[in-house]
Coordinates of C-alpha atoms in Angstrom, one line a residue:
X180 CA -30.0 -18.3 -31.8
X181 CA -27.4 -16.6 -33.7
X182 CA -26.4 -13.3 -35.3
X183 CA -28.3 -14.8 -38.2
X184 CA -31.3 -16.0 -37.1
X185 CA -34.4 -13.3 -37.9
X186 CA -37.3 -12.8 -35.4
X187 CA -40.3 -10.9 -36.3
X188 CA -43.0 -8.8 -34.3
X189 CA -46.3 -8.7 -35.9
X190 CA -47.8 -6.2 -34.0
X191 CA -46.3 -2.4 -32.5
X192 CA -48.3 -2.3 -29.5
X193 CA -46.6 -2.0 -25.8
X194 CA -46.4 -5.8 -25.8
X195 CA -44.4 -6.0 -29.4
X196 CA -42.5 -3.1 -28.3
X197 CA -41.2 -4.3 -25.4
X198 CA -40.5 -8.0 -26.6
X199 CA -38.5 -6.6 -29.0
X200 CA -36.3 -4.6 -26.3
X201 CA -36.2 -7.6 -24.2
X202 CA -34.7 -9.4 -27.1
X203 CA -31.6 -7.2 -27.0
X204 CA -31.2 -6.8 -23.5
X205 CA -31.0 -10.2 -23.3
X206 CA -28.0 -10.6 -25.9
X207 CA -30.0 -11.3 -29.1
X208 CA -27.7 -9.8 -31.5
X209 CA -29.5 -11.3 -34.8
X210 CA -32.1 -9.1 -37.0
X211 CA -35.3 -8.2 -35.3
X212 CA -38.3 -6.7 -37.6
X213 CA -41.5 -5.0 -35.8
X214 CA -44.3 -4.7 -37.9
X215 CA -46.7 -2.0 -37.0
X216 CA -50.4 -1.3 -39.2
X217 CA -50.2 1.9 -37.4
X218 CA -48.1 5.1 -39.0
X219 CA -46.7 5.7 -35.6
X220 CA -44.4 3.8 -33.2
X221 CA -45.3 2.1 -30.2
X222 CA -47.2 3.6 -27.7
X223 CA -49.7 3.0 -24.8
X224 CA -52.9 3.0 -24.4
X225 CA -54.3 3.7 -21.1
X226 CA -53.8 7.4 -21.3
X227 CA -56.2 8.2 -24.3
X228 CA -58.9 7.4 -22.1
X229 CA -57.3 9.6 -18.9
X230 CA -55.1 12.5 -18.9
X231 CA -54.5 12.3 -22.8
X232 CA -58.2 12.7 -23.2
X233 CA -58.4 15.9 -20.8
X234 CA -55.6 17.6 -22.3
X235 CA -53.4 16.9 -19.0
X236 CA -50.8 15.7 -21.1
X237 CA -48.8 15.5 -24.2
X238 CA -49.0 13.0 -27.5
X239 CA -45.1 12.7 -27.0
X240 CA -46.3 11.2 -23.5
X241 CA -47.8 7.7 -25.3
X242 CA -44.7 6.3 -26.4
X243 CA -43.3 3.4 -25.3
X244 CA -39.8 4.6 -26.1
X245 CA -37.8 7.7 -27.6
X246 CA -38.1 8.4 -31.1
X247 CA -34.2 6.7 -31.8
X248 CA -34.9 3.9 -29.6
X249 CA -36.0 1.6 -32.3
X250 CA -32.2 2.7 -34.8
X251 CA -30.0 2.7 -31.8
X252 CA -30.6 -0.7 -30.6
X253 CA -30.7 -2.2 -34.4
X254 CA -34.4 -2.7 -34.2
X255 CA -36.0 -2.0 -38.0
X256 CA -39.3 -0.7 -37.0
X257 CA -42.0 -0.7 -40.1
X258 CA -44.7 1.6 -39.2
X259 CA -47.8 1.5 -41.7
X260 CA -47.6 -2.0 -42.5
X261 CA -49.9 -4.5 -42.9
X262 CA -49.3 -8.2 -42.8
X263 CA -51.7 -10.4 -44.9
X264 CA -50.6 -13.9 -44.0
X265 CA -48.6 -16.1 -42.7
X266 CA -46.3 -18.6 -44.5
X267 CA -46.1 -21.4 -41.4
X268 CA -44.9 -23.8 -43.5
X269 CA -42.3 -21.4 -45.2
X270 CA -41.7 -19.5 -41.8
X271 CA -42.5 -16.1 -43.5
X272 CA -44.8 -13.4 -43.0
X273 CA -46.4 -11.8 -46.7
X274 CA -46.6 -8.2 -46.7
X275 CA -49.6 -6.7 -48.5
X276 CA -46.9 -5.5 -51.3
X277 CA -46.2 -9.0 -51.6
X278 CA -42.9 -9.0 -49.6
X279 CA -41.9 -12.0 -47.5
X280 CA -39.9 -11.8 -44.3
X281 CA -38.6 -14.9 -43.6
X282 CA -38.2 -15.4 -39.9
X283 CA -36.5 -18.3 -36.9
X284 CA -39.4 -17.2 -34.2
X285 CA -42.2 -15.3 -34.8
X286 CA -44.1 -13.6 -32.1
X287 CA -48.1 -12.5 -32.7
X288 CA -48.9 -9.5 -30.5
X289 CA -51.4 -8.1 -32.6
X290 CA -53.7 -6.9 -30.1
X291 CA -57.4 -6.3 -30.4
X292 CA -60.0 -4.1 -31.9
X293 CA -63.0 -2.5 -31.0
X294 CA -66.5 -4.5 -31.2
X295 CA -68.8 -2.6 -33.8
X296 CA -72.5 -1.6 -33.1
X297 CA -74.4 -3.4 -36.3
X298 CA -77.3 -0.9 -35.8
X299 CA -78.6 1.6 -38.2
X300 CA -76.4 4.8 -38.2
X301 CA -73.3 3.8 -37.0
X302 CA -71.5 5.3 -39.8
X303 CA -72.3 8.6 -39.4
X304 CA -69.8 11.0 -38.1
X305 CA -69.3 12.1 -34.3
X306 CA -69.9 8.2 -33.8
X307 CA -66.3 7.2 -32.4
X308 CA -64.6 4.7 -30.8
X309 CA -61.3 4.9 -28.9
X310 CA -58.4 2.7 -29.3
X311 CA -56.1 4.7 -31.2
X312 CA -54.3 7.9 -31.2
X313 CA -55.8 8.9 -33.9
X314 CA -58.8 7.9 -31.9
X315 CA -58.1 10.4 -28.9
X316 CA -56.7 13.7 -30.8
X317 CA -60.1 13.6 -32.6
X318 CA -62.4 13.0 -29.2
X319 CA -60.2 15.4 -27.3
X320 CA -61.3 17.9 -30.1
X321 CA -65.2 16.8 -29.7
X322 CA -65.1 17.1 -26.1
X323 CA -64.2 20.8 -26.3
X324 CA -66.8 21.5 -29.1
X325 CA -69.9 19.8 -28.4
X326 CA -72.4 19.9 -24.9
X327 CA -74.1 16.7 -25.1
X328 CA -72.3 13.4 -25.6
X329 CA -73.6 9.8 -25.2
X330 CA -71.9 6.8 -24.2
X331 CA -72.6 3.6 -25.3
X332 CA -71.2 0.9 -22.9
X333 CA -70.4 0.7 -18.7
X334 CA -67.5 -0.9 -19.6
X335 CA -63.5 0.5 -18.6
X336 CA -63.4 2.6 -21.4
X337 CA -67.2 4.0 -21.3
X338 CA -66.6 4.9 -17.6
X339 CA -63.3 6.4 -18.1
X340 CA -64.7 8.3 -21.1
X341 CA -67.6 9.4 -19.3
X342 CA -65.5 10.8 -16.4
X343 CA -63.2 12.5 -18.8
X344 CA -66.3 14.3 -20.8
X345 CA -68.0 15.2 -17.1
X346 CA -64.5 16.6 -16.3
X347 CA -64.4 19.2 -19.0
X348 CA -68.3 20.3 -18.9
X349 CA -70.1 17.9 -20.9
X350 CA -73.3 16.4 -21.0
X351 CA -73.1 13.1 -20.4
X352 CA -75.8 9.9 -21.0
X353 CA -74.5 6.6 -20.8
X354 CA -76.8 3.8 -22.1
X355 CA -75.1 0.4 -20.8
X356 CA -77.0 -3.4 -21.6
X357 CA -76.7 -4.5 -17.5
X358 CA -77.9 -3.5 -15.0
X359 CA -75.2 -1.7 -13.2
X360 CA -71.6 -0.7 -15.2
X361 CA -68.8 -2.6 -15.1
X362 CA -71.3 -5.8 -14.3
X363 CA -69.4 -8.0 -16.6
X364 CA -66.2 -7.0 -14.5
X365 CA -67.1 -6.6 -11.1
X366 CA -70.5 -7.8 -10.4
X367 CA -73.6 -5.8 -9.8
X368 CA -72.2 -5.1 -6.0
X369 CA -69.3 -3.5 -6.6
X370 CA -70.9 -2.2 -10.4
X371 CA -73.2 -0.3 -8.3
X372 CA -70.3 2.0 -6.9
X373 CA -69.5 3.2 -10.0
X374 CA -73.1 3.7 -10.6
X375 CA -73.4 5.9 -8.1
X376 CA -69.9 7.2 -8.7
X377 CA -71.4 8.3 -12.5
X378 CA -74.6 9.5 -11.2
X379 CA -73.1 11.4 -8.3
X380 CA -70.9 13.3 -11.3
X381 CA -73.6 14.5 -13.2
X382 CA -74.0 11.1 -15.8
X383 CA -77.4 10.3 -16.8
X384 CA -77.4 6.7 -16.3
X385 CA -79.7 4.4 -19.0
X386 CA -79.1 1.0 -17.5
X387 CA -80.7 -2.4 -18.9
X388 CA -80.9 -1.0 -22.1
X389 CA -80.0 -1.4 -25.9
X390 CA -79.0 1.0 -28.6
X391 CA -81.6 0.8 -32.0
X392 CA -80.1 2.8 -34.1
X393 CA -78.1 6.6 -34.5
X394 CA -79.9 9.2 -36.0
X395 CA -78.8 12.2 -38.3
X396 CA -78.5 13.7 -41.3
X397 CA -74.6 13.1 -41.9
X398 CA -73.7 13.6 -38.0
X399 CA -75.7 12.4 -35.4
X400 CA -78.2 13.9 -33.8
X401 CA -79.5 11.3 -31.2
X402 CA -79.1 7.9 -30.0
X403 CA -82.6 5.6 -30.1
X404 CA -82.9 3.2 -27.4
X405 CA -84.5 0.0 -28.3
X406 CA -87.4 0.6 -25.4
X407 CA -88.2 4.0 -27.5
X408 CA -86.5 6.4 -25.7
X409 CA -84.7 8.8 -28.2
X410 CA -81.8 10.9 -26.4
X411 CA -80.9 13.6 -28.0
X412 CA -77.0 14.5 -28.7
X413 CA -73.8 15.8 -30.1
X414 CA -71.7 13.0 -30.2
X415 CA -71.5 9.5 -29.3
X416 CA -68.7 7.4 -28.1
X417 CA -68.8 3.7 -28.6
X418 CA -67.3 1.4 -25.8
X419 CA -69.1 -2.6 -26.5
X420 CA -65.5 -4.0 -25.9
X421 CA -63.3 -5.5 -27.8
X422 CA -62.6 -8.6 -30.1
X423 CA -58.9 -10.4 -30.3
X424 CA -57.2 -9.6 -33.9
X425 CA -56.6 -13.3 -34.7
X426 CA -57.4 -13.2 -38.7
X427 CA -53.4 -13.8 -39.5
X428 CA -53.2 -17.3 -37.3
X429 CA -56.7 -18.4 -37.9
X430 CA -56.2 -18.4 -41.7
X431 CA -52.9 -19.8 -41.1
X432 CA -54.7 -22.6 -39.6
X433 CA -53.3 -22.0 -36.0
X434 CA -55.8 -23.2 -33.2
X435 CA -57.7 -19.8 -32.0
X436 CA -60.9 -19.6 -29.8
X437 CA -61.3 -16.4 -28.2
X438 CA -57.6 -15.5 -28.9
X439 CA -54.8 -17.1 -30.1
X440 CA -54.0 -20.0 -28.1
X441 CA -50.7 -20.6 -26.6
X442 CA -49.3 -22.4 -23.8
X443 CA -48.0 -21.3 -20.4
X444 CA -44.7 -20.7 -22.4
X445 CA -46.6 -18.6 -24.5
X446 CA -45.9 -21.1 -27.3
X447 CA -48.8 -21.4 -29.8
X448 CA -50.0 -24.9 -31.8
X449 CA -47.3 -23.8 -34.9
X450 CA -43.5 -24.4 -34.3
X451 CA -41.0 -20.8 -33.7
X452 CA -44.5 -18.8 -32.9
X453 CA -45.4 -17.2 -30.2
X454 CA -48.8 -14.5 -28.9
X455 CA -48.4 -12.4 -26.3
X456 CA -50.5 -9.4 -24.8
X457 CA -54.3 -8.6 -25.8
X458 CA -54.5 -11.3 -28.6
X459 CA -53.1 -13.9 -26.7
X460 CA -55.3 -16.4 -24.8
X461 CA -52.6 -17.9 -22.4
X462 CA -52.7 -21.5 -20.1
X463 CA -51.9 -19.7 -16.9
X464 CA -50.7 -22.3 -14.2
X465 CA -52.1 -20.4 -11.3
X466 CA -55.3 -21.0 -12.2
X467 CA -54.9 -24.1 -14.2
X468 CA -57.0 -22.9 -17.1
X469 CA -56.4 -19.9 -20.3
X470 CA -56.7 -16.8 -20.0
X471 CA -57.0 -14.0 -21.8
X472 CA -55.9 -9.9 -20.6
X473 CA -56.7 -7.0 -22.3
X474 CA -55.0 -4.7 -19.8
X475 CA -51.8 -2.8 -20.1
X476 CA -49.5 -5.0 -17.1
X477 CA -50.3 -8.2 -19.3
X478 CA -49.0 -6.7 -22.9
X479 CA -46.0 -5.1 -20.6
X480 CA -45.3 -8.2 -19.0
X481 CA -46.4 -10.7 -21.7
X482 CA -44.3 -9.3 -24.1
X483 CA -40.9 -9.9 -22.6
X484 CA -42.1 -13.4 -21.5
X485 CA -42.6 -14.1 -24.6
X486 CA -39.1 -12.7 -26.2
X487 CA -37.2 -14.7 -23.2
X488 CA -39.2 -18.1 -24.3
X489 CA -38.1 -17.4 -27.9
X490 CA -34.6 -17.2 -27.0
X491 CA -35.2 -20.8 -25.5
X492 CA -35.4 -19.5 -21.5
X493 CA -38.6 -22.1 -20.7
X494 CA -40.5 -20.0 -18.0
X495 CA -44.0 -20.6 -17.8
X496 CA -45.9 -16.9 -17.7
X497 CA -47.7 -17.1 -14.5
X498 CA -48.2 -13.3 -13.2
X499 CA -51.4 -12.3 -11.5
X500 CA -53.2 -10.2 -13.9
X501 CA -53.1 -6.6 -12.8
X502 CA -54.8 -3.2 -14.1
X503 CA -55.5 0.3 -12.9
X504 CA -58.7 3.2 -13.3
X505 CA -58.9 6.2 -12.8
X506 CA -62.4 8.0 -12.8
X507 CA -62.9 11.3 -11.1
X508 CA -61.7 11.1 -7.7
X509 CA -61.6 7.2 -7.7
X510 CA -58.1 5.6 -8.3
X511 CA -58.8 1.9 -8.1
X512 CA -56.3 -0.9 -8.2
X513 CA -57.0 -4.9 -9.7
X514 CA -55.6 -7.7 -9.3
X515 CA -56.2 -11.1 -10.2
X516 CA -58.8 -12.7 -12.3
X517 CA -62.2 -13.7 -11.4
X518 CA -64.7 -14.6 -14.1
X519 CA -67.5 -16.4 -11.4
X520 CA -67.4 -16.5 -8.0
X521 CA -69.2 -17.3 -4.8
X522 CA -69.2 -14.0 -3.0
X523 CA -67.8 -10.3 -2.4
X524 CA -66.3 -9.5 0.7
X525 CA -66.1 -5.8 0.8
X526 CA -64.2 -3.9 3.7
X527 CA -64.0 -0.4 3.6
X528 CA -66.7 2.7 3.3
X529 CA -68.4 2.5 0.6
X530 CA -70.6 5.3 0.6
X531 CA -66.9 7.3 1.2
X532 CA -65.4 5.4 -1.6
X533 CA -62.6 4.0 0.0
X534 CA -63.3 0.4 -0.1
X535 CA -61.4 -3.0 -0.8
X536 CA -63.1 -5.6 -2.9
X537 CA -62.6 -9.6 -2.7
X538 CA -63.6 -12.2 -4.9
X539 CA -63.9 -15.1 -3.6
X540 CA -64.8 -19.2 -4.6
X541 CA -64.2 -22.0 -2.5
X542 CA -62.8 -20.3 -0.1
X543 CA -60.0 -18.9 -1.8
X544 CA -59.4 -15.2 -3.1
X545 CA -59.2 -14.9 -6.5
X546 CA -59.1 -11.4 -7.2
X547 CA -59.5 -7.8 -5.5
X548 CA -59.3 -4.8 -6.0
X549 CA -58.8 -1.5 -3.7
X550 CA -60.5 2.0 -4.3
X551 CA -58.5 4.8 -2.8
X552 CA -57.0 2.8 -0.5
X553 CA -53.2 2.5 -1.3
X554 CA -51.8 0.4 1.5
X555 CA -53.7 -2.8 0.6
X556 CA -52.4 -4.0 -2.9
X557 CA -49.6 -5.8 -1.7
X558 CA -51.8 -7.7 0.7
X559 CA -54.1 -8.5 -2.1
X560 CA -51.2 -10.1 -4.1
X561 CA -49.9 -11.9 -1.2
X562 CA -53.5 -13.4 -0.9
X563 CA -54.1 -14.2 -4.3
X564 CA -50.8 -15.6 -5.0
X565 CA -50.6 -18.2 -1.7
X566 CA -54.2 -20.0 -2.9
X567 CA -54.8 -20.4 0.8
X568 CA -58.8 -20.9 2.3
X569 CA -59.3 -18.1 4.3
X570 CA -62.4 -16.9 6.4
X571 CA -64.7 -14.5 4.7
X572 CA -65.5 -13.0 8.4
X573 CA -62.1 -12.6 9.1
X574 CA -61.6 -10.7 5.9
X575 CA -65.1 -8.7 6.3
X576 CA -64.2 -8.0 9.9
X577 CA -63.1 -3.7 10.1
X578 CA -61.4 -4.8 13.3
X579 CA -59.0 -6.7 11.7
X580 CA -55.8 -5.4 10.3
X581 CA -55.8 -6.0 6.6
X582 CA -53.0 -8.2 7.0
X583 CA -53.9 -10.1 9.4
X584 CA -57.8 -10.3 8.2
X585 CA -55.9 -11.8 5.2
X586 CA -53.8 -14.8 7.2
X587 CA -55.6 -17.9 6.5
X588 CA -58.3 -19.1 9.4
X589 CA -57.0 -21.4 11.8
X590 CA -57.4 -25.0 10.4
X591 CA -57.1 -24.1 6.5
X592 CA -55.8 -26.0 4.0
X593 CA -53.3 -23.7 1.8
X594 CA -54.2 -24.6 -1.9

């Protein structure tokens, strides 16, 4: 590409944020726009449900990069703007004043947004969600001011919420659909650690069951369950997941299903554009099918992918998914991606919470994850990333070494 050519960033996340770097620090020296619906510049997200939350850190903190990041490296950053379309035909993007930006490669990293609760009440106030900044200064207020607060969903964010709220003194119910948190995630095995992790904390746990409605008069005053059960509170978090932004390429007639598709070059189905981080459902080649991440590692990595394959590098995006948590006293580590599987191997003490978690299917390791243990993530990678059959008793086995419970049985057929 040359000094004329235009590229364009829909989306001011981490993963549009750090394409856009990329871009120059790999020589691009033509115009780059980033196109952010948010009034502020990039920034992460991770922290709003940790450290941000408690008040353990600064706004400043968030940011992907300095304040004169975006001027000094020629990058014209547009916070406050909202795309309405896409021109594929045209190769421009349409403003919602109407403007067009016409661009050479195009890259979609417009992230995702939280699922809304269609039950009655759920516009009354003190019923929040959390994905924003925005989002967490007004939470971190609630959490100071109010006793009682109710989480709905076991997911990342209701756990990591909960743990926050317990952390500064509040009340805490969680009503969660499954039967253990996280069960969507982890499976009920290892979901049950973090049940007991909650309950052990103080949480009042309402598993296997549904939200009705929110009660109040303006505010809300409880949360009804749809068994009957009315639970009385201040305020109520919302934390039922999240749903891909895809709007712009599915009206542009781009192929979407549960993201927007693209290759394992991060390519999508129209020519010059690209997806990369939470809206992006990728073909990974490690495990031959697409993907999707909504997890900080993916947008960081994704993002530069994504810039280098615009610039015309050809690498296939084939990382192991990572992420991290943090609730109370549990740090955990993840790796890999596991969506079914044939069984857990778990080594460690559980009841201590210092564990390591496996997924396995046919044999191979598809994902794991350790719990205050900090010496096995590499392992885990190294397991993950050779495909090898291995022998769950060898890995279940406390005798063995972690390494060495991780070497494939004698006999194996590497994958």
């Amino acid at each position: 590409m040359t000094s004329r050519s235009t590229f364009v960033v829909v989306g001011a996340g981490l993963a549009g944020a750090k394409a856009a770097q990329t871009l120059r620090e790999e020589g691009f020296d033509g115009r780059i726009v980033l196109l952010g619906a948010e009034v502020q510049r990039p920034y992460e997200r991770p922290r709003l449900s940790k450290d941000l939350l408690r008040g353990e850190s600064e706004r400043e903190s968030a940011f992907v990069h300095a304040e004169g990041f975006y001027d000094d490296h020629a990058i014209e950053l547009r916070t406050g703007t909202m795309v309405v379309s896409l021109d594929l035909h045209e190769r421009a993007v349409v403003l919602d004043g109407g403007q067009r930006i016409r661009y050479d490669r195009l890259l979609l990293a417009t992230g995702a947004a939280p699922r809304r609760l269609a039950v009655p009440g759920a516009e009354l106030d003190a019923v929040h969600e959390l994905r924003t900044l925005g989002d967490c200064a007004v939470l971190r207020g609630e959490l100071r001011a109010v006793q009682r607060l109710v989480v709905v969903g076991g997911g990342w964010i209701g756990c990591e919420v909960a743990a926050c709220a317990r952390q500064l003194g509040v009340e805490v119910t969680m009503i969660e659909a499954t039967s253990v948190p996280l069960e969507r995630a982890l499976g009920r095995e290892i979901g049950a650690v973090y049940r007991d992790l909650h309950a052990a904390n103080g949480v009042r746990m309402l598993l296997g069951r549904r939200v009705a409605a929110f009660e109040g008069d303006g505010r809300v005053e409880a949360v009804c369950t749809a068994d009957g059960e009315r639970v009385v509170c201040d305020a109520v978090v919302v934390g039922a997941g999240a749903v891909p932004r895809t709007a712009l390429a599915r009206r542009a007639g781009m192929d979407v299903a549960n993201g927007i598709v693209v290759d394992a070059y991060l390519q999508s189905s129209a020519p010059g554009v690209f997806a990369a981080g939470d809206v992006a459902r990728a073909q990974h080649p490690r495990y031959g099918r697409a993907i999707r991440c909504e997890h900080w590692a993916n947008a960081l990595h994704q993002g530069p992918a994504a810039a280098r394959n615009m610039l015309g590098a050809g690498i296939a995006y084939d990382r192991i998914p990572t992420f991290f948590s943090d609730q109370y006293d549990a740090g955990m580590e993840h790796a890999g991606h596991a969506t079914s599987w044939d069984e857990v191997v778990v080594r460690g003490d559980v009841a201590a919470g210092e564990l390591v978690a496996l997924w396995l299917r046919d044999g191979r390791v598809l994902a794991g994850m350790n719990v205050n243990v900090w010496d096995a993530a590499q392992d885990i990678h190294a397991l993950i990333g050779s495909g090898a059959t291995v022998d769950p008793a060898r890995l279940r086995d406390p005798r063995n070494a972690l390494a060495d419970a991780f070497a494939p049985a004698p006999g194996a057929v590497g994958g």
